[in-house]
Every structure is written in structure tokens, then in C-alpha cells.
């Protein structure tokens, strides 16, 4: 069984985002970049399937600038077998990412594709759903548990009202939620070994996909700053402020 995971290179979640002075986007120069956290969970899930012998090949795919190689190397160090880099301009939109992944799925015929539920740079939460639709495959989104048996994927989904269990016939697309697993850190020997694992590089043209953006960013700006809080001495003072200043009671 073949498993494909998508790994996006994003600004590290610990970095304080700075908006560019001309309002065209956010600063990425000299900023720490990492694998999207939900994609680390996707890789971990794939590696566990690989270790359990349920999967016999795990492929990590990243799409974007050449530096996405580093993100693929991280996935390889975690335990993926090989990588695919689709080299293109940064800022790929979810539909284009989904089309590229669908084209790769046509070539590779994986049984399962695991992607993050959302990329933390654009918060779109669209790629997995679009990918499943393009391929005509079933999808289990926001997975907090995944079990594969008898050609089916059983997925526990984190939905508003609680947990929903669905069974999907493979091949299928699963998107990861936070509670699915805790990703491992790559060990130094595995980081060294990952340097020798193969990465195929291709372009959207090679895959016959048009990735021309369909959206225009009008302006990016910082959220308005919050006023500093005040510490009150007594409950009576709090009530007075809520009544007369905030006018909420
Ligand atoms: P999004 O729909 O943009 O929130 O992204 C959801 C998921 O799709 C991410 O967590 C990744 O697994 C995958 N994905 C989206 N864009 C890319 C990309 N450029 N490279 C690799 N994976 C991607």
C-alpha cells in the first residue's frame, strides 16, 4: 500500500508575523520557515502506517520554491521513503495545490493521501476537500483517529457536536486534526540518512497543471492593536467600570 503526504513550507508558528510596509503581504526574508504543523501530523501518521507494515511506501510532496526541499528532507528524516518537489512560485492557491496533487496521484496511484486540515499561513482549509473532489475519492476531514482495514479507512472526525466516525473505501483523502498524533522529532542519524533519500523535482507544466493565481490580494494589514488592560482593586470597582465605562451591565 502506498501513502502520499503533502508537506507545506510555512513561516514557523513561533515567529511573530510582520506585515510588509507596502501592504502586499508578510515578511518572509530572514524568517524561520518550518513544515506546516498539521503536515507534521500527516507525516507522523504515514510513518506509523509504514512502521506497522500497513503501508510499504510513504511519499512526501511539497509544492513551492526550491527551498521546499528542506521541508521534504524533514519528512524524509521523520521516516518518509522519497520526496516529490513541484517547483513553482510561492503563494500557490489551494485549487492549484489540489490540482498538482491530483496529477501526482494519477501518476503514483497511492491508496491514501494524507494532508493537513489547514495551512497555518493562509488558514484556507480547502486543499484536501478540493483534492478529493478532483479525484472523485471519499474524504475524511479533521481526523483525530485513523484505522485501515479490509480496504477501508475508518476515520474519527472532530466535528462541532463531538466525534463522528466514518468508513471510507480506499483510495481516499484524509485531513489531519491536532489530536491525531504527536509528531516525532527527527533523530540526527535519520537526518543524515534522509540526505541520501531521493527527491524527484518537476514543474506544474510537467504535470500539465495551470497554477495561475485566481485571486488578487488587495491589501494585508496588521489587526488593530488592543488597549492595555487595567487591574482593579475591588469587586465593587470592577462592577462600577463594567457599568459606567464598558456599559456592558
Ligand atoms: P490549505 O487548504 O491551504 O489550508 O492547506 C491544507 C493542506 O494542503 C496543507 O496542510 C498541506 O498538507 C496541503 N498543501 C497546501 N498547499 C501546499 C503546498 N504548497 N505544498 C504542500 N502541501 C500543500
PDB file of C-alpha atoms and ligand atoms in Angstrom:
ATOM      1  CA  UNK A   1       0.000   0.000   0.000  1.00  0.00           C
ATOM      2  CA  UNK A   2       1.264   3.438  -0.992  1.00  0.00           C
ATOM      3  CA  UNK A   3       0.675   6.565   1.095  1.00  0.00           C
ATOM      4  CA  UNK A   4       1.246  10.105  -0.093  1.00  0.00           C
ATOM      5  CA  UNK A   5       1.528  13.066   2.298  1.00  0.00           C
ATOM      6  CA  UNK A   6       1.593  16.768   1.451  1.00  0.00           C
ATOM      7  CA  UNK A   7       4.056  18.949   3.343  1.00  0.00           C
ATOM      8  CA  UNK A   8       3.877  22.721   3.026  1.00  0.00           C
ATOM      9  CA  UNK A   9       6.701  25.113   3.918  1.00  0.00           C
ATOM     10  CA  UNK A  10       5.281  27.907   6.037  1.00  0.00           C
ATOM     11  CA  UNK A  11       6.518  30.590   8.446  1.00  0.00           C
ATOM     12  CA  UNK A  12       7.303  28.825  11.725  1.00  0.00           C
ATOM     13  CA  UNK A  13       4.393  29.032  14.147  1.00  0.00           C
ATOM     14  CA  UNK A  14       6.596  30.668  16.807  1.00  0.00           C
ATOM     15  CA  UNK A  15       7.529  33.615  14.597  1.00  0.00           C
ATOM     16  CA  UNK A  16       5.806  36.934  15.178  1.00  0.00           C
ATOM     17  CA  UNK A  17       4.428  37.798  11.749  1.00  0.00           C
ATOM     18  CA  UNK A  18       5.411  41.190  10.311  1.00  0.00           C
ATOM     19  CA  UNK A  19       3.326  42.782   7.593  1.00  0.00           C
ATOM     20  CA  UNK A  20       5.317  44.362   4.738  1.00  0.00           C
ATOM     21  CA  UNK A  21       5.293  48.144   4.828  1.00  0.00           C
ATOM     22  CA  UNK A  22       3.706  48.320   1.353  1.00  0.00           C
ATOM     23  CA  UNK A  23       0.805  46.083   2.487  1.00  0.00           C
ATOM     24  CA  UNK A  24       1.402  43.482  -0.245  1.00  0.00           C
ATOM     25  CA  UNK A  25       1.958  40.563   2.117  1.00  0.00           C
ATOM     26  CA  UNK A  26       4.031  39.439   5.089  1.00  0.00           C
ATOM     27  CA  UNK A  27       7.799  39.497   5.507  1.00  0.00           C
ATOM     28  CA  UNK A  28       9.431  36.173   4.671  1.00  0.00           C
ATOM     29  CA  UNK A  29      13.065  37.343   4.282  1.00  0.00           C
ATOM     30  CA  UNK A  30      15.275  36.106   7.165  1.00  0.00           C
ATOM     31  CA  UNK A  31      12.252  34.471   8.780  1.00  0.00           C
ATOM     32  CA  UNK A  32      12.361  30.922  10.152  1.00  0.00           C
ATOM     33  CA  UNK A  33      10.371  28.549   7.944  1.00  0.00           C
ATOM     34  CA  UNK A  34       9.125  25.105   9.014  1.00  0.00           C
ATOM     35  CA  UNK A  35       6.807  22.325   7.983  1.00  0.00           C
ATOM     36  CA  UNK A  36       3.134  23.241   8.481  1.00  0.00           C
ATOM     37  CA  UNK A  37       2.257  21.685  11.898  1.00  0.00           C
ATOM     38  CA  UNK A  38      -0.764  19.778  10.548  1.00  0.00           C
ATOM     39  CA  UNK A  39       1.515  18.276   7.886  1.00  0.00           C
ATOM     40  CA  UNK A  40       3.930  17.050  10.569  1.00  0.00           C
ATOM     41  CA  UNK A  41       0.933  15.163  11.930  1.00  0.00           C
ATOM     42  CA  UNK A  42       0.236  13.804   8.419  1.00  0.00           C
ATOM     43  CA  UNK A  43       3.844  12.589   8.070  1.00  0.00           C
ATOM     44  CA  UNK A  44       3.766  11.021  11.546  1.00  0.00           C
ATOM     45  CA  UNK A  45       0.584   9.141  10.673  1.00  0.00           C
ATOM     46  CA  UNK A  46       2.138   7.908   7.420  1.00  0.00           C
ATOM     47  CA  UNK A  47       5.325   6.829   9.221  1.00  0.00           C
ATOM     48  CA  UNK A  48       3.274   4.900  11.797  1.00  0.00           C
ATOM     49  CA  UNK A  49       1.426   3.076   8.979  1.00  0.00           C
ATOM     50  CA  UNK A  50       4.804   2.325   7.426  1.00  0.00           C
ATOM     51  CA  UNK A  51       6.242   1.037  10.708  1.00  0.00           C
ATOM     52  CA  UNK A  52       3.165  -1.106  11.353  1.00  0.00           C
ATOM     53  CA  UNK A  53       3.668  -2.702   7.919  1.00  0.00           C
ATOM     54  CA  UNK A  54       0.259  -1.427   6.751  1.00  0.00           C
ATOM     55  CA  UNK A  55       1.960   0.832   4.209  1.00  0.00           C
ATOM     56  CA  UNK A  56       5.018  -0.147   2.223  1.00  0.00           C
ATOM     57  CA  UNK A  57       5.853   3.220   0.716  1.00  0.00           C
ATOM     58  CA  UNK A  58       5.494   6.760   2.018  1.00  0.00           C
ATOM     59  CA  UNK A  59       5.998   9.680  -0.367  1.00  0.00           C
ATOM     60  CA  UNK A  60       6.226  13.330   0.781  1.00  0.00           C
ATOM     61  CA  UNK A  61       5.185  16.034  -1.693  1.00  0.00           C
ATOM     62  CA  UNK A  62       5.838  19.741  -1.409  1.00  0.00           C
ATOM     63  CA  UNK A  63       4.968  22.477  -3.882  1.00  0.00           C
ATOM     64  CA  UNK A  64       6.604  25.894  -3.993  1.00  0.00           C
ATOM     65  CA  UNK A  65      10.046  27.452  -4.222  1.00  0.00           C
ATOM     66  CA  UNK A  66      13.246  25.345  -4.336  1.00  0.00           C
ATOM     67  CA  UNK A  67      13.679  25.725  -0.549  1.00  0.00           C
ATOM     68  CA  UNK A  68      10.675  23.384  -0.077  1.00  0.00           C
ATOM     69  CA  UNK A  69      13.359  20.682  -0.489  1.00  0.00           C
ATOM     70  CA  UNK A  70      14.211  21.329   3.185  1.00  0.00           C
ATOM     71  CA  UNK A  71      10.627  20.573   4.190  1.00  0.00           C
ATOM     72  CA  UNK A  72      10.731  17.354   2.182  1.00  0.00           C
ATOM     73  CA  UNK A  73      14.063  16.444   3.838  1.00  0.00           C
ATOM     74  CA  UNK A  74      12.415  16.879   7.241  1.00  0.00           C
ATOM     75  CA  UNK A  75       9.661  14.462   6.180  1.00  0.00           C
ATOM     76  CA  UNK A  76      12.314  12.023   4.909  1.00  0.00           C
ATOM     77  CA  UNK A  77      14.163  12.313   8.239  1.00  0.00           C
ATOM     78  CA  UNK A  78      10.909  11.520  10.064  1.00  0.00           C
ATOM     79  CA  UNK A  79      10.597   8.328   8.012  1.00  0.00           C
ATOM     80  CA  UNK A  80       9.190   9.028   4.528  1.00  0.00           C
ATOM     81  CA  UNK A  81      10.854   6.976   1.763  1.00  0.00           C
ATOM     82  CA  UNK A  82      11.095   9.506  -1.041  1.00  0.00           C
ATOM     83  CA  UNK A  83      10.047  13.001  -1.962  1.00  0.00           C
ATOM     84  CA  UNK A  84       8.494  14.908  -4.841  1.00  0.00           C
ATOM     85  CA  UNK A  85       9.088  18.635  -5.227  1.00  0.00           C
ATOM     86  CA  UNK A  86       6.910  20.589  -7.617  1.00  0.00           C
ATOM     87  CA  UNK A  87       8.908  23.731  -8.132  1.00  0.00           C
ATOM     88  CA  UNK A  88       6.823  26.828  -8.654  1.00  0.00           C
ATOM     89  CA  UNK A  89       6.370  30.373  -7.380  1.00  0.00           C
ATOM     90  CA  UNK A  90       5.465  30.756  -3.701  1.00  0.00           C
ATOM     91  CA  UNK A  91       1.861  31.628  -2.874  1.00  0.00           C
ATOM     92  CA  UNK A  92       0.267  28.657  -4.628  1.00  0.00           C
ATOM     93  CA  UNK A  93      -3.501  28.764  -4.143  1.00  0.00           C
ATOM     94  CA  UNK A  94      -5.351  25.729  -2.709  1.00  0.00           C
ATOM     95  CA  UNK A  95      -7.052  24.855  -6.025  1.00  0.00           C
ATOM     96  CA  UNK A  96      -3.685  24.828  -7.811  1.00  0.00           C
ATOM     97  CA  UNK A  97      -2.146  22.755  -4.982  1.00  0.00           C
ATOM     98  CA  UNK A  98      -5.056  20.312  -5.202  1.00  0.00           C
ATOM     99  CA  UNK A  99      -4.701  20.023  -8.993  1.00  0.00           C
ATOM    100  CA  UNK A 100      -0.974  19.324  -8.682  1.00  0.00           C
ATOM    101  CA  UNK A 101      -1.578  16.694  -6.003  1.00  0.00           C
ATOM    102  CA  UNK A 102      -4.308  15.125  -8.169  1.00  0.00           C
ATOM    103  CA  UNK A 103      -1.890  14.968 -11.128  1.00  0.00           C
ATOM    104  CA  UNK A 104       0.727  13.303  -8.903  1.00  0.00           C
ATOM    105  CA  UNK A 105      -1.917  10.869  -7.632  1.00  0.00           C
ATOM    106  CA  UNK A 106      -2.704   9.955 -11.265  1.00  0.00           C
ATOM    107  CA  UNK A 107       0.967   9.071 -11.804  1.00  0.00           C
ATOM    108  CA  UNK A 108       1.648   7.388  -8.451  1.00  0.00           C
ATOM    109  CA  UNK A 109      -1.717   5.713  -7.729  1.00  0.00           C
ATOM    110  CA  UNK A 110      -1.499   5.966  -3.922  1.00  0.00           C
ATOM    111  CA  UNK A 111      -4.097   4.188  -1.785  1.00  0.00           C
ATOM    112  CA  UNK A 112      -4.232   7.019   0.710  1.00  0.00           C
ATOM    113  CA  UNK A 113      -3.386  10.723   0.623  1.00  0.00           C
ATOM    114  CA  UNK A 114      -2.968  12.499   3.965  1.00  0.00           C
ATOM    115  CA  UNK A 115      -2.857  16.304   4.032  1.00  0.00           C
ATOM    116  CA  UNK A 116      -3.136  18.825   6.847  1.00  0.00           C
ATOM    117  CA  UNK A 117      -6.563  20.182   7.651  1.00  0.00           C
ATOM    118  CA  UNK A 118      -5.178  23.662   7.037  1.00  0.00           C
ATOM    119  CA  UNK A 119      -2.008  25.519   6.256  1.00  0.00           C
ATOM    120  CA  UNK A 120      -1.262  27.985   9.057  1.00  0.00           C
ATOM    121  CA  UNK A 121      -0.100  30.674   6.621  1.00  0.00           C
ATOM    122  CA  UNK A 122      -3.362  31.104   4.703  1.00  0.00           C
ATOM    123  CA  UNK A 123      -5.781  29.204   7.003  1.00  0.00           C
ATOM    124  CA  UNK A 124      -7.680  28.115   3.873  1.00  0.00           C
ATOM    125  CA  UNK A 125      -8.730  24.566   4.871  1.00  0.00           C
ATOM    126  CA  UNK A 126      -9.571  23.798   1.234  1.00  0.00           C
ATOM    127  CA  UNK A 127      -6.865  21.686  -0.422  1.00  0.00           C
ATOM    128  CA  UNK A 128      -7.866  18.257   0.959  1.00  0.00           C
ATOM    129  CA  UNK A 129     -11.527  18.755   0.112  1.00  0.00           C
ATOM    130  CA  UNK A 130     -10.744  20.020  -3.408  1.00  0.00           C
ATOM    131  CA  UNK A 131      -8.294  17.168  -3.976  1.00  0.00           C
ATOM    132  CA  UNK A 132     -10.859  14.518  -3.002  1.00  0.00           C
ATOM    133  CA  UNK A 133     -13.390  16.163  -5.316  1.00  0.00           C
ATOM    134  CA  UNK A 134     -10.982  16.362  -8.266  1.00  0.00           C
ATOM    135  CA  UNK A 135     -10.062  12.686  -7.835  1.00  0.00           C
ATOM    136  CA  UNK A 136     -13.640  11.587  -7.104  1.00  0.00           C
ATOM    137  CA  UNK A 137     -12.377   9.904  -3.909  1.00  0.00           C
ATOM    138  CA  UNK A 138     -14.061   9.798  -0.491  1.00  0.00           C
ATOM    139  CA  UNK A 139     -12.693  12.164   2.156  1.00  0.00           C
ATOM    140  CA  UNK A 140     -12.347  12.031   5.934  1.00  0.00           C
ATOM    141  CA  UNK A 141     -11.570  15.550   7.117  1.00  0.00           C
ATOM    142  CA  UNK A 142     -10.410  16.723  10.592  1.00  0.00           C
ATOM    143  CA  UNK A 143      -9.259  13.215  11.527  1.00  0.00           C
ATOM    144  CA  UNK A 144      -8.448  12.525  15.180  1.00  0.00           C
ATOM    145  CA  UNK A 145      -8.126   8.775  14.600  1.00  0.00           C
ATOM    146  CA  UNK A 146      -7.366   6.670  11.532  1.00  0.00           C
ATOM    147  CA  UNK A 147      -7.581   2.899  11.216  1.00  0.00           C
ATOM    148  CA  UNK A 148      -7.035   0.993   7.993  1.00  0.00           C
ATOM    149  CA  UNK A 149      -8.583  -2.410   7.498  1.00  0.00           C
ATOM    150  CA  UNK A 150     -10.119  -4.519   4.735  1.00  0.00           C
ATOM    151  CA  UNK A 151      -9.571  -1.878   2.058  1.00  0.00           C
ATOM    152  CA  UNK A 152     -11.303   0.768   4.157  1.00  0.00           C
ATOM    153  CA  UNK A 153     -10.157   3.733   6.204  1.00  0.00           C
ATOM    154  CA  UNK A 154     -12.083   4.315   9.388  1.00  0.00           C
ATOM    155  CA  UNK A 155     -11.791   7.936  10.391  1.00  0.00           C
ATOM    156  CA  UNK A 156     -12.915   9.638  13.587  1.00  0.00           C
ATOM    157  CA  UNK A 157     -13.716  13.234  12.709  1.00  0.00           C
ATOM    158  CA  UNK A 158     -13.651  16.164  15.103  1.00  0.00           C
ATOM    159  CA  UNK A 159     -16.913  17.936  14.317  1.00  0.00           C
ATOM    160  CA  UNK A 160     -18.716  20.727  16.183  1.00  0.00           C
ATOM    161  CA  UNK A 161     -21.060  18.440  18.080  1.00  0.00           C
ATOM    162  CA  UNK A 162     -18.401  15.869  19.112  1.00  0.00           C
ATOM    163  CA  UNK A 163     -16.868  12.972  17.210  1.00  0.00           C
ATOM    164  CA  UNK A 164     -18.162  11.409  14.006  1.00  0.00           C
ATOM    165  CA  UNK A 165     -16.943   8.011  12.737  1.00  0.00           C
ATOM    166  CA  UNK A 166     -16.911   7.413   9.002  1.00  0.00           C
ATOM    167  CA  UNK A 167     -15.703   4.478   6.871  1.00  0.00           C
ATOM    168  CA  UNK A 168     -14.142   5.361   3.515  1.00  0.00           C
ATOM    169  CA  UNK A 169     -13.398   2.960   0.693  1.00  0.00           C
ATOM    170  CA  UNK A 170      -9.773   3.316  -0.405  1.00  0.00           C
ATOM    171  CA  UNK A 171      -8.324   5.169  -2.226  1.00  0.00           C
ATOM    172  CA  UNK A 172      -9.255   8.121  -0.045  1.00  0.00           C
ATOM    173  CA  UNK A 173      -8.128  11.522   1.207  1.00  0.00           C
ATOM    174  CA  UNK A 174      -7.733  12.182   4.930  1.00  0.00           C
ATOM    175  CA  UNK A 175      -7.017  15.575   6.502  1.00  0.00           C
ATOM    176  CA  UNK A 176      -5.364  15.704   9.926  1.00  0.00           C
ATOM    177  CA  UNK A 177      -6.578  17.412  13.075  1.00  0.00           C
ATOM    178  CA  UNK A 178      -4.391  18.229  16.083  1.00  0.00           C
ATOM    179  CA  UNK A 179      -5.296  15.225  18.210  1.00  0.00           C
ATOM    180  CA  UNK A 180      -4.485  12.566  15.584  1.00  0.00           C
ATOM    181  CA  UNK A 181      -0.980  12.006  16.981  1.00  0.00           C
ATOM    182  CA  UNK A 182       2.108  13.696  18.369  1.00  0.00           C
ATOM    183  CA  UNK A 183       4.749  14.024  15.654  1.00  0.00           C
ATOM    184  CA  UNK A 184       8.230  12.738  16.434  1.00  0.00           C
ATOM    185  CA  UNK A 185      11.421  14.759  16.202  1.00  0.00           C
ATOM    186  CA  UNK A 186      13.814  13.504  13.561  1.00  0.00           C
ATOM    187  CA  UNK A 187      16.927  11.971  15.144  1.00  0.00           C
ATOM    188  CA  UNK A 188      20.376  13.034  13.977  1.00  0.00           C
ATOM    189  CA  UNK A 189      21.158   9.643  12.339  1.00  0.00           C
ATOM    190  CA  UNK A 190      17.831   9.821  10.497  1.00  0.00           C
ATOM    191  CA  UNK A 191      18.573  13.384   9.360  1.00  0.00           C
ATOM    192  CA  UNK A 192      21.857  12.078   7.922  1.00  0.00           C
ATOM    193  CA  UNK A 193      20.136   9.103   6.266  1.00  0.00           C
ATOM    194  CA  UNK A 194      17.484  11.424   4.783  1.00  0.00           C
ATOM    195  CA  UNK A 195      20.171  13.220   2.774  1.00  0.00           C
ATOM    196  CA  UNK A 196      20.540  10.086   0.647  1.00  0.00           C
ATOM    197  CA  UNK A 197      16.839   9.517   0.018  1.00  0.00           C
ATOM    198  CA  UNK A 198      15.642  10.500  -3.484  1.00  0.00           C
ATOM    199  CA  UNK A 199      13.658  13.651  -4.293  1.00  0.00           C
ATOM    200  CA  UNK A 200      12.117  13.996  -7.776  1.00  0.00           C
ATOM    201  CA  UNK A 201      11.770  17.558  -8.984  1.00  0.00           C
ATOM    202  CA  UNK A 202       9.147  18.590 -11.522  1.00  0.00           C
ATOM    203  CA  UNK A 203       7.216  21.660 -12.621  1.00  0.00           C
ATOM    204  CA  UNK A 204       3.489  22.335 -12.947  1.00  0.00           C
ATOM    205  CA  UNK A 205       3.992  22.222 -16.747  1.00  0.00           C
ATOM    206  CA  UNK A 206       5.414  18.697 -16.483  1.00  0.00           C
ATOM    207  CA  UNK A 207       2.174  17.748 -14.729  1.00  0.00           C
ATOM    208  CA  UNK A 208       0.010  19.700 -17.203  1.00  0.00           C
ATOM    209  CA  UNK A 209      -1.408  21.952 -14.472  1.00  0.00           C
ATOM    210  CA  UNK A 210      -2.067  25.675 -14.842  1.00  0.00           C
ATOM    211  CA  UNK A 211      -1.255  27.307 -11.496  1.00  0.00           C
ATOM    212  CA  UNK A 212      -2.008  30.906 -12.498  1.00  0.00           C
ATOM    213  CA  UNK A 213      -3.445  32.635  -9.400  1.00  0.00           C
ATOM    214  CA  UNK A 214      -7.173  33.336  -9.475  1.00  0.00           C
ATOM    215  CA  UNK A 215      -7.230  35.673  -6.513  1.00  0.00           C
ATOM    216  CA  UNK A 216      -5.761  39.150  -6.153  1.00  0.00           C
ATOM    217  CA  UNK A 217      -4.621  40.232  -2.701  1.00  0.00           C
ATOM    218  CA  UNK A 218      -5.880  43.768  -2.276  1.00  0.00           C
ATOM    219  CA  UNK A 219      -4.155  44.599   0.988  1.00  0.00           C
ATOM    220  CA  UNK A 220      -2.589  42.917   4.002  1.00  0.00           C
ATOM    221  CA  UNK A 221      -2.632  44.830   7.265  1.00  0.00           C
ATOM    222  CA  UNK A 222      -1.998  44.265  10.961  1.00  0.00           C
ATOM    223  CA  UNK A 223      -5.029  43.692  13.157  1.00  0.00           C
ATOM    224  CA  UNK A 224      -5.891  46.814  15.168  1.00  0.00           C
ATOM    225  CA  UNK A 225      -3.939  46.869  18.437  1.00  0.00           C
ATOM    226  CA  UNK A 226      -5.763  46.100  21.684  1.00  0.00           C
ATOM    227  CA  UNK A 227      -5.954  48.601  24.535  1.00  0.00           C
ATOM    228  CA  UNK A 228      -3.904  47.774  27.613  1.00  0.00           C
ATOM    229  CA  UNK A 229      -5.870  46.150  30.456  1.00  0.00           C
ATOM    230  CA  UNK A 230      -6.287  47.658  33.940  1.00  0.00           C
ATOM    231  CA  UNK A 231      -6.087  45.919  37.300  1.00  0.00           C
ATOM    232  CA  UNK A 232      -8.935  46.860  39.643  1.00  0.00           C
ATOM    233  CA  UNK A 233      -8.614  46.819  43.424  1.00  0.00           C
ATOM    234  CA  UNK A 234     -12.067  45.620  44.413  1.00  0.00           C
ATOM    235  CA  UNK A 235     -15.102  43.822  43.019  1.00  0.00           C
ATOM    236  CA  UNK A 236     -17.119  46.986  43.514  1.00  0.00           C
ATOM    237  CA  UNK A 237     -14.696  48.922  41.322  1.00  0.00           C
ATOM    238  CA  UNK A 238     -14.987  46.218  38.642  1.00  0.00           C
ATOM    239  CA  UNK A 239     -18.785  46.436  38.713  1.00  0.00           C
ATOM    240  CA  UNK A 240     -18.613  50.232  38.508  1.00  0.00           C
ATOM    241  CA  UNK A 241     -16.298  50.060  35.463  1.00  0.00           C
ATOM    242  CA  UNK A 242     -18.394  47.422  33.718  1.00  0.00           C
ATOM    243  CA  UNK A 243     -21.488  49.548  34.310  1.00  0.00           C
ATOM    244  CA  UNK A 244     -20.245  53.054  33.578  1.00  0.00           C
ATOM    245  CA  UNK A 245     -17.174  52.653  31.355  1.00  0.00           C
ATOM    246  CA  UNK A 246     -17.719  49.482  29.366  1.00  0.00           C
ATOM    247  CA  UNK A 247     -21.519  49.813  29.697  1.00  0.00           C
ATOM    248  CA  UNK A 248     -21.941  46.032  29.439  1.00  0.00           C
ATOM    249  CA  UNK A 249     -24.071  45.521  32.578  1.00  0.00           C
TER     250      UNK A 249
HETATM  251  P1  LIG B   1      -4.927  24.794   2.870  1.00  0.00           P
HETATM  252  O1  LIG B   1      -6.119  24.300   2.118  1.00  0.00           O
HETATM  253  O2  LIG B   1      -4.161  25.851   2.096  1.00  0.00           O
HETATM  254  O3  LIG B   1      -5.284  25.276   4.271  1.00  0.00           O
HETATM  255  O4  LIG B   1      -3.903  23.583   3.032  1.00  0.00           O
HETATM  256  C1  LIG B   1      -4.303  22.339   3.572  1.00  0.00           C
HETATM  257  C2  LIG B   1      -3.213  21.319   3.376  1.00  0.00           C
HETATM  258  O5  LIG B   1      -2.953  21.105   1.989  1.00  0.00           O
HETATM  259  C3  LIG B   1      -1.867  21.648   3.984  1.00  0.00           C
HETATM  260  O6  LIG B   1      -1.824  21.331   5.372  1.00  0.00           O
HETATM  261  C4  LIG B   1      -0.936  20.759   3.165  1.00  0.00           C
HETATM  262  O7  LIG B   1      -0.984  19.413   3.629  1.00  0.00           O
HETATM  263  C5  LIG B   1      -1.572  20.800   1.782  1.00  0.00           C
HETATM  264  N1  LIG B   1      -0.952  21.871   0.972  1.00  0.00           N
HETATM  265  C6  LIG B   1      -1.493  23.055   0.601  1.00  0.00           C
HETATM  266  N2  LIG B   1      -0.608  23.776  -0.123  1.00  0.00           N
HETATM  267  C7  LIG B   1       0.530  23.031  -0.194  1.00  0.00           C
HETATM  268  C8  LIG B   1       1.828  23.227  -0.780  1.00  0.00           C
HETATM  269  N3  LIG B   1       2.146  24.341  -1.458  1.00  0.00           N
HETATM  270  N4  LIG B   1       2.743  22.226  -0.642  1.00  0.00           N
HETATM  271  C9  LIG B   1       2.446  21.099   0.030  1.00  0.00           C
HETATM  272  N5  LIG B   1       1.253  20.860   0.605  1.00  0.00           N
HETATM  273  C10 LIG B   1       0.303  21.808   0.499  1.00  0.00           C
END
